[in-house]
CSV table of C-alpha atoms in Angstrom, one decimal:
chain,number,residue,atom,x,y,z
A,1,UNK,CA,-0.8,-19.3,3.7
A,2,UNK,CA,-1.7,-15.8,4.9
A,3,UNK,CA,-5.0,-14.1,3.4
A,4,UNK,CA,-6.9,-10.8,4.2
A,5,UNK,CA,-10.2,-10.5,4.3
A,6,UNK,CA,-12.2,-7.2,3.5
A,7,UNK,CA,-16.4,-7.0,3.1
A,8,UNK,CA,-18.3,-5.1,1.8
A,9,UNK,CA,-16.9,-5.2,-1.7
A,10,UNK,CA,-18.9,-2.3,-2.3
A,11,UNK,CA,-21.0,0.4,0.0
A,12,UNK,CA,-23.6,3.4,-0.9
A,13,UNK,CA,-24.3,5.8,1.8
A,14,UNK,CA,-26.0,9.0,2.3
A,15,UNK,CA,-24.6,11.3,3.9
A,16,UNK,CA,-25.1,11.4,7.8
A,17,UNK,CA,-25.7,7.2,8.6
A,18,UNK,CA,-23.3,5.1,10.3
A,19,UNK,CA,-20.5,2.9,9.0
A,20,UNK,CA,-18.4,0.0,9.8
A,21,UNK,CA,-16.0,-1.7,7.5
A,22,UNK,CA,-14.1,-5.0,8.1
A,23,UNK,CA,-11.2,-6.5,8.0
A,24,UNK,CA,-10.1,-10.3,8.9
A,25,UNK,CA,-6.6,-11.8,8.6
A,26,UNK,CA,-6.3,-15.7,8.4
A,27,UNK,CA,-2.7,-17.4,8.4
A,28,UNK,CA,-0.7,-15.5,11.1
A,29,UNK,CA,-0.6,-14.6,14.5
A,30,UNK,CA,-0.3,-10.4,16.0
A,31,UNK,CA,-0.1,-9.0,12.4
A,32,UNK,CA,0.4,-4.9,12.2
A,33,UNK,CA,-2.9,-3.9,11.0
A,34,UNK,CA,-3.4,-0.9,8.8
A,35,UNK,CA,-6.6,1.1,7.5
A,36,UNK,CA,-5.8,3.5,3.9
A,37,UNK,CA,-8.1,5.3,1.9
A,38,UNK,CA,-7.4,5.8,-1.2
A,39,UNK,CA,-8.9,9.0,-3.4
A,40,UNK,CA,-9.0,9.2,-6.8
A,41,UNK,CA,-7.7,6.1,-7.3
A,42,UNK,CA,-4.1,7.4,-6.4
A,43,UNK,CA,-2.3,8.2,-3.6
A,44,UNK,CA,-2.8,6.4,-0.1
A,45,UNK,CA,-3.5,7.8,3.3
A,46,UNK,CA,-2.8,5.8,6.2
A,47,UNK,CA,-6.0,6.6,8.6
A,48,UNK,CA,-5.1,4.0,11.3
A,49,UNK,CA,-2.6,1.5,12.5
A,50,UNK,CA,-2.6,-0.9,15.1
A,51,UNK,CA,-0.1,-3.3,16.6
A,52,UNK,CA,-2.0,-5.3,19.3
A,53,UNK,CA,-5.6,-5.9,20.2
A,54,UNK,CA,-6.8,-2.7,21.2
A,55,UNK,CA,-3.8,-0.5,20.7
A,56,UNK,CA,-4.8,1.9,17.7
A,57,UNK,CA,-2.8,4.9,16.5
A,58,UNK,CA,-4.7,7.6,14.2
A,59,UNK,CA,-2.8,9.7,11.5
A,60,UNK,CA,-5.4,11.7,10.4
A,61,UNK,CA,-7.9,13.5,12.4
A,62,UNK,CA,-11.2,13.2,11.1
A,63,UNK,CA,-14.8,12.0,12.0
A,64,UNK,CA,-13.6,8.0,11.4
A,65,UNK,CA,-12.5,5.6,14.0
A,66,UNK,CA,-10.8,2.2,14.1
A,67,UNK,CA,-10.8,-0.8,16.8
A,68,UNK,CA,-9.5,-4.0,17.1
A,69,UNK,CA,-11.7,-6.3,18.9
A,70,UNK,CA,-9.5,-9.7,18.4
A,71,UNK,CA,-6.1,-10.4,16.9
A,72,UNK,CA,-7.0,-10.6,13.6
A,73,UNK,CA,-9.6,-8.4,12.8
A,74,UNK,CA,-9.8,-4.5,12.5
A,75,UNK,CA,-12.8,-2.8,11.9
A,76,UNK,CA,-13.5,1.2,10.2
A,77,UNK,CA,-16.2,2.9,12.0
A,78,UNK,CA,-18.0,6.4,11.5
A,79,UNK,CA,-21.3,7.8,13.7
A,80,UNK,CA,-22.1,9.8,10.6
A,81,UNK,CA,-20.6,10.5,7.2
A,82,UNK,CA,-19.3,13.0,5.2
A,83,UNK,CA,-19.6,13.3,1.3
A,84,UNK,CA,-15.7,14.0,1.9
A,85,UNK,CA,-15.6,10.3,3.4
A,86,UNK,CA,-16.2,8.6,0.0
A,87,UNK,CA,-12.7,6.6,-1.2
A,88,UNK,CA,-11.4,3.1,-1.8
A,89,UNK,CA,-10.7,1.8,1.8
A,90,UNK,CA,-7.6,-0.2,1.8
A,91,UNK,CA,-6.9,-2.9,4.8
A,92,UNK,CA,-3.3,-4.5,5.3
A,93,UNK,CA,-1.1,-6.7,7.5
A,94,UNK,CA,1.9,-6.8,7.5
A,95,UNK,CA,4.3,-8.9,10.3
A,96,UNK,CA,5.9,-7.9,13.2
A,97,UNK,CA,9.3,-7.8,14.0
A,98,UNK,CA,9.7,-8.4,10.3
A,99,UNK,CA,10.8,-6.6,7.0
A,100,UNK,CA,8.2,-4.7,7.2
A,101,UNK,CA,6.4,-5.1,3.2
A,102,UNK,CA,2.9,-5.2,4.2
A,103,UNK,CA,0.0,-7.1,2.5
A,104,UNK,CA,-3.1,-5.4,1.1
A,105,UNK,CA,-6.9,-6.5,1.1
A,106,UNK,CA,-9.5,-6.5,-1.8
A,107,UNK,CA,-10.8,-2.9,-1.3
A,108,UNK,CA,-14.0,-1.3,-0.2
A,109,UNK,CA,-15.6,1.2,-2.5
A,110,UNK,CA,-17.6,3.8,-0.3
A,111,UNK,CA,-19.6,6.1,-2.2
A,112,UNK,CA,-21.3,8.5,0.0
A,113,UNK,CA,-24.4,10.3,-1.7
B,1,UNK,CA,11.8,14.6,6.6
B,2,UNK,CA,11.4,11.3,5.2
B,3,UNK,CA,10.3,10.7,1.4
B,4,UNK,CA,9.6,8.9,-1.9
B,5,UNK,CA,8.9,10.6,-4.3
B,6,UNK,CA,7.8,8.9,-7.9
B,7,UNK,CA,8.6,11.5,-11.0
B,8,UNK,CA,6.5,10.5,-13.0
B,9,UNK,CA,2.4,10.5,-13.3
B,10,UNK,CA,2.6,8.3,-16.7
B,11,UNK,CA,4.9,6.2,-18.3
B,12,UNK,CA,4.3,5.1,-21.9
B,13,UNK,CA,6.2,2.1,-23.6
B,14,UNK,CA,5.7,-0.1,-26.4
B,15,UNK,CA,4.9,-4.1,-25.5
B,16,UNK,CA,8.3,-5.6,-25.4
B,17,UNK,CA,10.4,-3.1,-25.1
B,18,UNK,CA,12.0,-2.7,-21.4
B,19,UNK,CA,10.4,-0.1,-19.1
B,20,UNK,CA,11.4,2.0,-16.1
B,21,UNK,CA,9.7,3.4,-13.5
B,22,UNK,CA,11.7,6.1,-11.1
B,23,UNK,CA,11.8,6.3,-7.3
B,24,UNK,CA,13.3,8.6,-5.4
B,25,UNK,CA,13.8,8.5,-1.4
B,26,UNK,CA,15.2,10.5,1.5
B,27,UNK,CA,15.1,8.8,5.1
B,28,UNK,CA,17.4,8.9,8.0
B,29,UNK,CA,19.6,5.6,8.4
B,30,UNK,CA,19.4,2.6,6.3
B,31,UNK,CA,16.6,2.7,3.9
B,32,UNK,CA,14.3,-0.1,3.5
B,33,UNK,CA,12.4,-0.5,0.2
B,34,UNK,CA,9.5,-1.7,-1.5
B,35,UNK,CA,7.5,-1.7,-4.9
B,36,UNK,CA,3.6,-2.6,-5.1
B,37,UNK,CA,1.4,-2.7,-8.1
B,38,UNK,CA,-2.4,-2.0,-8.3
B,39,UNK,CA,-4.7,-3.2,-11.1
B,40,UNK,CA,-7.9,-1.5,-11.0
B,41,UNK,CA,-10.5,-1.6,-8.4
B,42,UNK,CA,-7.9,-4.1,-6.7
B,43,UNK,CA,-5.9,-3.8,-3.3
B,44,UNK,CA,-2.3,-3.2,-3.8
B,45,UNK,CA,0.3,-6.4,-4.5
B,46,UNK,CA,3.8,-6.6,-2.5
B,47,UNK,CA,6.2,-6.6,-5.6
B,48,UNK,CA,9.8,-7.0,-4.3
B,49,UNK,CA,11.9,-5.0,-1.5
B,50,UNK,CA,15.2,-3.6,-0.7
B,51,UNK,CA,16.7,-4.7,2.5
B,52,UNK,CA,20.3,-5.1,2.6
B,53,UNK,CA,22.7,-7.1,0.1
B,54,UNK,CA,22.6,-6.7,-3.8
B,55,UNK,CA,21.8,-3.9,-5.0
B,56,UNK,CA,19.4,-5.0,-7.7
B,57,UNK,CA,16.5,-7.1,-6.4
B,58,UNK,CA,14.4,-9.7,-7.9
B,59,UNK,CA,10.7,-9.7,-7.5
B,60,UNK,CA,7.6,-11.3,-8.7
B,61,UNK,CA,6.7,-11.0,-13.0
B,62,UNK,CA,9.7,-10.5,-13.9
B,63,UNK,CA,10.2,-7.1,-12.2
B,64,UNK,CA,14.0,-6.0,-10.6
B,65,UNK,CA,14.7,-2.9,-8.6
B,66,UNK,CA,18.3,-1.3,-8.5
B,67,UNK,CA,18.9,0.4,-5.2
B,68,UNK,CA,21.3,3.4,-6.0
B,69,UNK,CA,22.8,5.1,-2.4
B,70,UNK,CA,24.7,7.5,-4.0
B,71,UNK,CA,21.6,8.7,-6.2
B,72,UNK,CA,18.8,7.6,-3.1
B,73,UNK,CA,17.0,5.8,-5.9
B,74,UNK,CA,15.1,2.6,-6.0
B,75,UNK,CA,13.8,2.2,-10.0
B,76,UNK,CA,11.4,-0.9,-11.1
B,77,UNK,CA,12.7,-2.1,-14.2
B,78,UNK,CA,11.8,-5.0,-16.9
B,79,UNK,CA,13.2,-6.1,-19.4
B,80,UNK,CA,10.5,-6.6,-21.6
B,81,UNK,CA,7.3,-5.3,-21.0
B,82,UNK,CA,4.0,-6.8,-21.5
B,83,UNK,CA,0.3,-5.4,-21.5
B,84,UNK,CA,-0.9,-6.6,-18.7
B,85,UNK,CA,1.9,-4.8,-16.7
B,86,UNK,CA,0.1,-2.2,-17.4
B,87,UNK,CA,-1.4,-0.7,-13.7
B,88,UNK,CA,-0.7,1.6,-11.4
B,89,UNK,CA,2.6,1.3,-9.4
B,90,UNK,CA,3.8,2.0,-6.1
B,91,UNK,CA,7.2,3.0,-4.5
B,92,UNK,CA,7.4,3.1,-0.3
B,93,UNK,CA,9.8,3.2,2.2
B,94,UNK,CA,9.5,1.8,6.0
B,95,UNK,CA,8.8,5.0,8.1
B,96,UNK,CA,12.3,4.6,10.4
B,97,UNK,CA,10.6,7.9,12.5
B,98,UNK,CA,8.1,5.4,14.5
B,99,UNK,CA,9.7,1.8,14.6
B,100,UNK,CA,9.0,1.3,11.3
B,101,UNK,CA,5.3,0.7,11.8
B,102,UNK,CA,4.5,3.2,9.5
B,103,UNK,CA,5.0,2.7,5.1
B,104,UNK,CA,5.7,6.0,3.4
B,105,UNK,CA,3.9,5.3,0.1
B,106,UNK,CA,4.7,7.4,-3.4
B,107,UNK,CA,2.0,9.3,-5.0
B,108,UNK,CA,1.9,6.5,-7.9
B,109,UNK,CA,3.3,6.1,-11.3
B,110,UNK,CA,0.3,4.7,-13.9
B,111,UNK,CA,2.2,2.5,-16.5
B,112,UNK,CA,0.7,2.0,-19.7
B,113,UNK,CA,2.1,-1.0,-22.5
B,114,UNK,CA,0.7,-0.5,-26.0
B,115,UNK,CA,1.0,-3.8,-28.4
């Protein structure tokens, strides 16, 4: 069976240091990948999407960044962050060529002080 | 433009009585569906979807969808509701714009059962 890996659970930051986030699929082969943030414990964003090892597509333009490195991993990067860059990060799968319903990780909580 | 839009902030209902939670949706050409449910400080969980075929779905707890073309609706329905339904739920169409990469998520209905 297919699971999704995210780490860390949990992340303070202040304002202005660097950050990377990951995310790790097990179970499947050339998943989608997607990176959401999530504010106020509502409405999702979709920051990034990628399709294929080093094929990334951002939505939102902003001082974040996104790469996939192998097949089944996709990591969130920043140089320097914002207090506007604190949020529940979000990772999900879903498969290609496929109905489309996509699979969500644990979560990150990035508080940025 | 494509859409979903979710009515309702809150819904309210009383443990074992049947609840309802509206979706809305606009896309060009043949919509494809989806609910999700978030409990808190959790990632979201794929409930059921809306393809093709019959029009109401069956998904996971106990939770059916009816897909309504006439009324471009897709609501989550139970029968009988229990307390730890209660979360925060998620309608979402496939983005038919680019490929259907892209999820068009709601802004979120929060659904709270009483006992």
């Amino acid at each position: 069976s297919q699971t999704i890996h995210q780490w860390p659970a949990t992340l303070v930051q202040p304002v202005g240091s660097p950050l990377s986030l990951e995310c790790t699929v097990e179970g499947t082969s050339n998943p989608n990948l997607y990176w959401y943030r999530q504010a106020a414990g509502r409405g999702l964003q979709l920051l990034f999407y990628s399709v294929g090892i080093g094929q990334i597509s951002s939505e939102v333009p902003q001082n974040l960044s996104a790469s996939r490195p192998q097949d089944r991993q996709f990591i969130l990067s920043s140089k320097k962050l914002l207090l506007s860059d604190s949020g529940f990060y979000l990772c999900a799968w879903s498969v290609t060529a496929s109905s489309y319903e996509q699979y969500f990780g644990p979560g990150t909580r990035l508080t940025v002080t | 433009a494509q859409s979903v839009a979710q009515p309702e902030d809150q819904v309210n209902v009383a443990e074992g009585n049947p609840l309802t939670v509206k979706c809305t949706y606009s896309v060009s050409g043949n919509p494809y569906l989806f609910w999700y449910v978030q409990y808190p400080n959790r990632g979201l969980q794929f409930l059921l979807k809306y393809i093709t075929g019959d029009n109401l779905v069956k998904g996971s707890y106990g939770f059916e969808a009816e897909f309504n073309k006439s009324q471009t609706s897709f609501h989550l329905k139970k029968p009988s509701a229990l307390v730890s339904d209660s979360a925060l739920y998620f309608c979402a169409v496939r983005d038919t714009n680019t490929g259907g990469f892209k999820t068009i998520f709601g802004a979120g209905t929060r659904l709270f059962v009483k006992a």
